[in-house]
Amino acid sequence: MKKLETHVVSIENIAKATFKLVIHVQADMLNTIKPGQFVHIKVGEGTEHMLRRPISICDISNTNETMTLIFKVFGKGTDQLAKLTEGHAIDLLIPCGNGYPMDDIEAEHVLLIGGGIGVPPLYYLGKQLIKKGIKVTSILGFQSAADVFYEDDFQTLGDVFVATNDGTYGIHGFVTDVINEQSLFGDYYFSCGPTPMLQAVETKLKDTTGYLSLEERMGCGIGACYACVVKTTDGESTKKVCQDGPVFKANEVQL
Amino acid sequence: MKKLETHVVSIENIAKATFKLVIHVQADMLNTIKPGQFVHIKVGEGTEHMLRRPISICDISNTNETMTLIFKVFGKGTDQLAKLTEGHAIDLLIPCGNGYPMDDIEAEHVLLIGGGIGVPPLYYLGKQLIKKGIKVTSILGFQSAADVFYEDDFQTLGDVFVATNDGTYGIHGFVTDVINEQSLFGDYYFSCGPTPMLQAVETKLKDTTGYLSLEERMGCGIGACYACVVKTTDGESTKKVCQDGPVFKANEVQL
Amino acid sequence: MSLLKVELPGLALKNPIMPASGCFSFGKEYSQFYDLSKLGSIMVKAATLHKRLGNDTPRVAETKSGMLNAIGLQNPGVETIINEELPFLAGFDLPVIANVAGSTIEEYEQVATALRRSDIAAIELNISCPNVKEGGVQFGTDPEVAAEVTRRVKQAANVPVYVKLSPNVTDIVAIAKAVEQAGADGLTMINTLTGMTIDLNKRRPLLSNGVGGLSGPAIKPVAIRMIYQVYEAVNIPIIGMGGVRDAEDVLEFLLAGASAVAVGTANFENPLVCSEIIDDLPFVLNKYGFDSVTDAIGKGHIDA
Amino acid sequence: MSLLKVELPGLALKNPIMPASGCFSFGKEYSQFYDLSKLGSIMVKAATLHKRLGNDTPRVAETKSGMLNAIGLQNPGVETIINEELPFLAGFDLPVIANVAGSTIEEYEQVATALRRSDIAAIELNISCPNVKEGGVQFGTDPEVAAEVTRRVKQAANVPVYVKLSPNVTDIVAIAKAVEQAGADGLTMINTLTGMTIDLNKRRPLLSNGVGGLSGPAIKPVAIRMIYQVYEAVNIPIIGMGGVRDAEDVLEFLLAGASAVAVGTANFENPLVCSEIIDDLPFVLNKYGFDSVTDAIGKGHIDA
Ligand SMILES: Cc1cc2nc3c(=O)[nH]c(=O)nc-3n(C[C@H](O)[C@H](O)[C@H](O)COP(=O)(O)OP(=O)(O)OC[C@H]3O[C@@H](n4cnc5c(N)ncnc54)[C@H](O)[C@@H]3O)c2cc1C
Ligand SMILES: Cc1cc2nc3c(=O)[nH]c(=O)nc-3n(C[C@H](O)[C@H](O)[C@H](O)COP(=O)(O)OP(=O)(O)OC[C@H]3O[C@@H](n4cnc5c(N)ncnc54)[C@H](O)[C@@H]3O)c2cc1C
Ligand SMILES: Cc1cc2nc3c(=O)[nH]c(=O)nc-3n(C[C@H](O)[C@H](O)[C@H](O)COP(=O)(O)O)c2cc1C
Ligand SMILES: Cc1cc2nc3c(=O)[nH]c(=O)nc-3n(C[C@H](O)[C@H](O)[C@H](O)COP(=O)(O)O)c2cc1C
Ligand code: FES
Ligand code: FES
């Protein structure tokens, strides 16, 4: 992991309060990145924000030497990130966390199940999976039509089903409703999104091997402060989301 | 007084760590400004700097609708101000303080005596004085050659004598040395600069009517917090630099 | 705007926002920026029996997300305040809270007695000023002494008395309970945390007084914690303060248990801050699902 | 670099900079960023007798120029620390300071006794953790209790003992003097200020523990003030901490009376911060006219 001082290549508002941020990163660093990893971003330059913000890596481009992040304005920190402009300096810890276990996957058809800001990391994952010849079906859940992003991009990977909670776009309901209605199945699934969604997915797909990417409030982002722990299923010990995760095997930790 | 949200027209490094900042201000506001007044500037947008910074008004241009400030990078706040760029937003309280008593002056020849960052307010004052047909002689003191600024501008007002403490430019010594050596006198003087300089000037020119502009650490900048007081000469009461000053009659307050 | 109304002892507030004592003088300067009648109330600068010139300068220093001050209770004395400062405020539609300070219990009593001849709506009893050698914080750090001052000022005063608590104590709840028992009508909290900064060039504390009071957003978490704890222990209302600079901060103080909120340091950053907060507050209450200010008070507590 | 050297009981420091306890775990993670041998020392994470899982999450929250934490002393227990964590640090050229915590005086004693079998250079006695129900801060708020824990741990330990003081007290000087008299070899200060923030959406304290410890630049003025006051009252050295993030901050702590300085929260903002401070410190000392670190200690005092 490195502390990288780089700059913004572009920033774009792609959905309601949702921004696509493209950052310059050199190829040798990009080559070390695994799908599911995240970066830990310093907000502003002064002391007002002492904690960095974790944002998943959505995509990388070796040719352009760029990395893409997609984030939603949630509070004061992401609001400030949204005000970044082309060429502006940005300071990251990169790459953080473990990522999805790409090497061990023995699968033919993988379901990518994302909710809201859990969608971005699944994109780079999907790209890597199809490179390995694995079939990908994406199920993306959003609040409503205005929140939907990256549908076309996922379309380049395979079938895509979009659901909205309020039915203003795609299928009305949750991602698990889509799995029911469309009788979707795969021999593996990867999921990222809000905890209630992950719980529903874990229950629904209890017989399928799955990996979940979790969120937790972070201090250091590198495993040193014990802010971001989750209990293991037996309740006897903890794992750190920032270091042991953010990706965990389904049922490995308590959601 | 107003809280004014405006923007930077230009910023330029004109001497060692010294910046000339030109800010857009509408004519109706400019018309209310008196020489010697200052603005109270918000540093950055967040909470890191809760106190504004007082900077004297150096010049105004009704035609361009601009105001010029000259400041030296001293600590973290002025350092951040130096990083402002053209078009950037800036938030001021304007105008602050009393300014020099322009209406009551019955003088033929005025000495302007400035030291370091005390020089700027004297420029707009000088311009107004010569408009009233008063002769102006400027004595400007700086640390060394690299610190000198605005000599040419003052030249347009009348005679200018520049002194540097280390003798690397102009006359070697303090402004009071210049007054001695050149046997300068006027029927009025206006001075702004570091306290030791003001004390020396006050003593040297004790028989001349004079006005001094003082500095003190400020909270509110508008007279409400009692941070910036100076004792009156009798020691019995105080005056506020931000409201009763920054310009005081010589011997009115304790330096 | 009845959704912003709050009724407190002696204070029928049209909204819960007021400038904090010492940060707004007696209102005149800020009246250049907006109509003071917009405010819920105003906590004016501390009054002592006689005129005080305060500490030497420098009296303020900036710190990260905060500031230190050691004004040292400079004020023209209670008589001059009654005769020359308070009449200006009579021209506005708002109840005035007078801040009472002193070096001895007798002085506190005398100031409170003098104020009977004024038009104030309530007294804020300042037993927590860290910036004067005599008087101030020592009255606020011992529960028994705090109770005694409260009792005596209650007897002297003809308006409700709010006691201003110092955060520089091991057990704020003990002090709060003691002054409640002694008859306080309400509490205001918190005053500043004692702090210091050193001038690296001069190799001496930057403030001439050495220590000063830390205020601003830096101390907000301490204020929220103390209000939260005291709210669970007393039955008198709390006026909260410490680092407030926007309407969401105000809501956080209400949830912690404050019934009204004062704004200090933020006035220096933005002289319009109280006015802007009053404009924003209805929207913020609505955004977080509250029908009114009173609906939000104490709602951050587990059993609320 | 002898200008950076400091000699303290048990600690021959090549420079006065060390990470603060709980912010750097046992060093492994930060060793990805720079060679830990560069550090003056390291204060490792708190050890209790048995493994503790700590509090529920959320455990941290950001505040203005600071943060709150309520980790709750999660650690694998002193035996595991000795066997599995400390050996990693033996590979670096730096003295290790172990942080000792407990719920009872006996537990403190037992942890200190267990640590006799390790290679540590000193103990930091943590009687000031505000984030656990039992053990922690109550040992640090009463001078007599603080003295008693100090005495017992001094007897159990085979290395110098530095007592970590809580800032959440009315009179820090009284506690400092009490633990000095009880045999403390040094003091470390300050631990975090107790604070809280409320989640406006959930209408509950944001941290699952309710309260948490406030750290970061926000609290620096409180740290400087307390160190300044304690320095004038005791004769044992102080390791200072609270909001340090650059070499000028370090100099301010030295002037206040600290002999060495720990960096906590700033590691999260910048994992290289300790390394960068060590590089900058000679220039900053020089800029302000000091020949060495020892030359600067206590020089902010009037009679220095
Ligand atoms: C591993 C990981 C990957 C993530 N990837 C993305 C992503 O790709 N796109 C995206 O939009 N968001 C992502 N998030 C969530 C994102 O980190 C938060 O929305 C963001 O930190 C909120 O910051 P704020 O300043 O806007 O909110 P504030 O509430 O002002 O933040 C205050 C503090 O709380 C923390 N915090 C608040 N919400 C969260 C949260 N949900 N998770 C973790 N910390 C939080 C902040 O980091 C900060 O320390 C991810 C979170 C994690 C843990
Ligand atoms: C009426 C008035 C007019 C001024 N005009 C000018 C000018 O035209 N050009 C110029 O370069 N400087 C001027 N100054 C000085 C300028 O305000 C300070 O240099 C500046 O505030 C330093 O801020 P900083 O953040 O760089 O320093 P820091 O030391 O980081 O500031 C910390 C705090 O101390 C205050 N402070 C520090 N030094 C001074 C000082 N000398 N006077 C007042 N407050 C101080 C700051 O305002 C801030 O609140 C003026 C000061 C006053 C009072
Ligand atoms: C410059 C200044 C002067 C103050 N003077 C007083 C005072 O006279 N009486 C008093 O009770 N509190 C005084 N205070 C404390 C404030 O009223 C308030 O309790 C404290 O600053 C916390 O609020 P804030 O963070 O919003 O400033 C003063 C604070 C400041 C910053
Ligand atoms: C996440 C976190 C965990 C901490 N854990 C401990 C601990 O285990 N033992 C301890 O003595 N102090 C602990 N502290 C307090 C720090 O060591 C330090 O005293 C305090 O944070 C002030 O320094 P800072 O402002 O540089 O962070 C912790 C602080 C933080 C932020
Ligand atoms: S954020 Fe510090 S251990 Fe995970
Ligand atoms: S700065 Fe507040 S009175 Fe002058």
Tab-separated table of C-alpha atoms in Angstrom, chain A residues 1 17 29 31 53-55 57 60 75 80 83 85 92 101 112 119 121 163 195 241 247:
chain	number	residue	atom	x	y	z
A	1	MET	CA	0.000	0.000	0.000
A	17	ALA	CA	-25.859	13.281	-6.198
A	29	MET	CA	0.381	0.825	-9.342
A	31	ASN	CA	-1.196	-3.522	-12.043
A	53	ARG	CA	-13.003	8.447	3.218
A	54	PRO	CA	-13.054	4.886	1.843
A	55	ILE	CA	-14.260	4.606	-1.768
A	57	ILE	CA	-12.273	1.183	-7.052
A	60	ILE	CA	-8.984	1.053	-14.030
A	75	GLY	CA	-22.234	14.008	4.173
A	80	GLN	CA	-16.313	18.341	-0.620
A	83	LYS	CA	-16.353	19.964	-5.620
A	85	THR	CA	-12.178	19.945	-10.392
A	92	LEU	CA	-4.971	8.533	-1.541
A	101	PRO	CA	-10.635	-13.843	-4.569
A	112	LEU	CA	-23.095	-9.682	-9.517
A	119	VAL	CA	-22.578	-1.150	-7.544
A	121	PRO	CA	-16.740	-2.240	-7.317
A	163	ALA	CA	-34.562	-2.744	-9.993
A	195	THR	CA	-26.345	-4.312	5.015
A	241	VAL	CA	-13.157	-4.593	7.166
A	247	VAL	CA	-14.748	-8.682	0.910
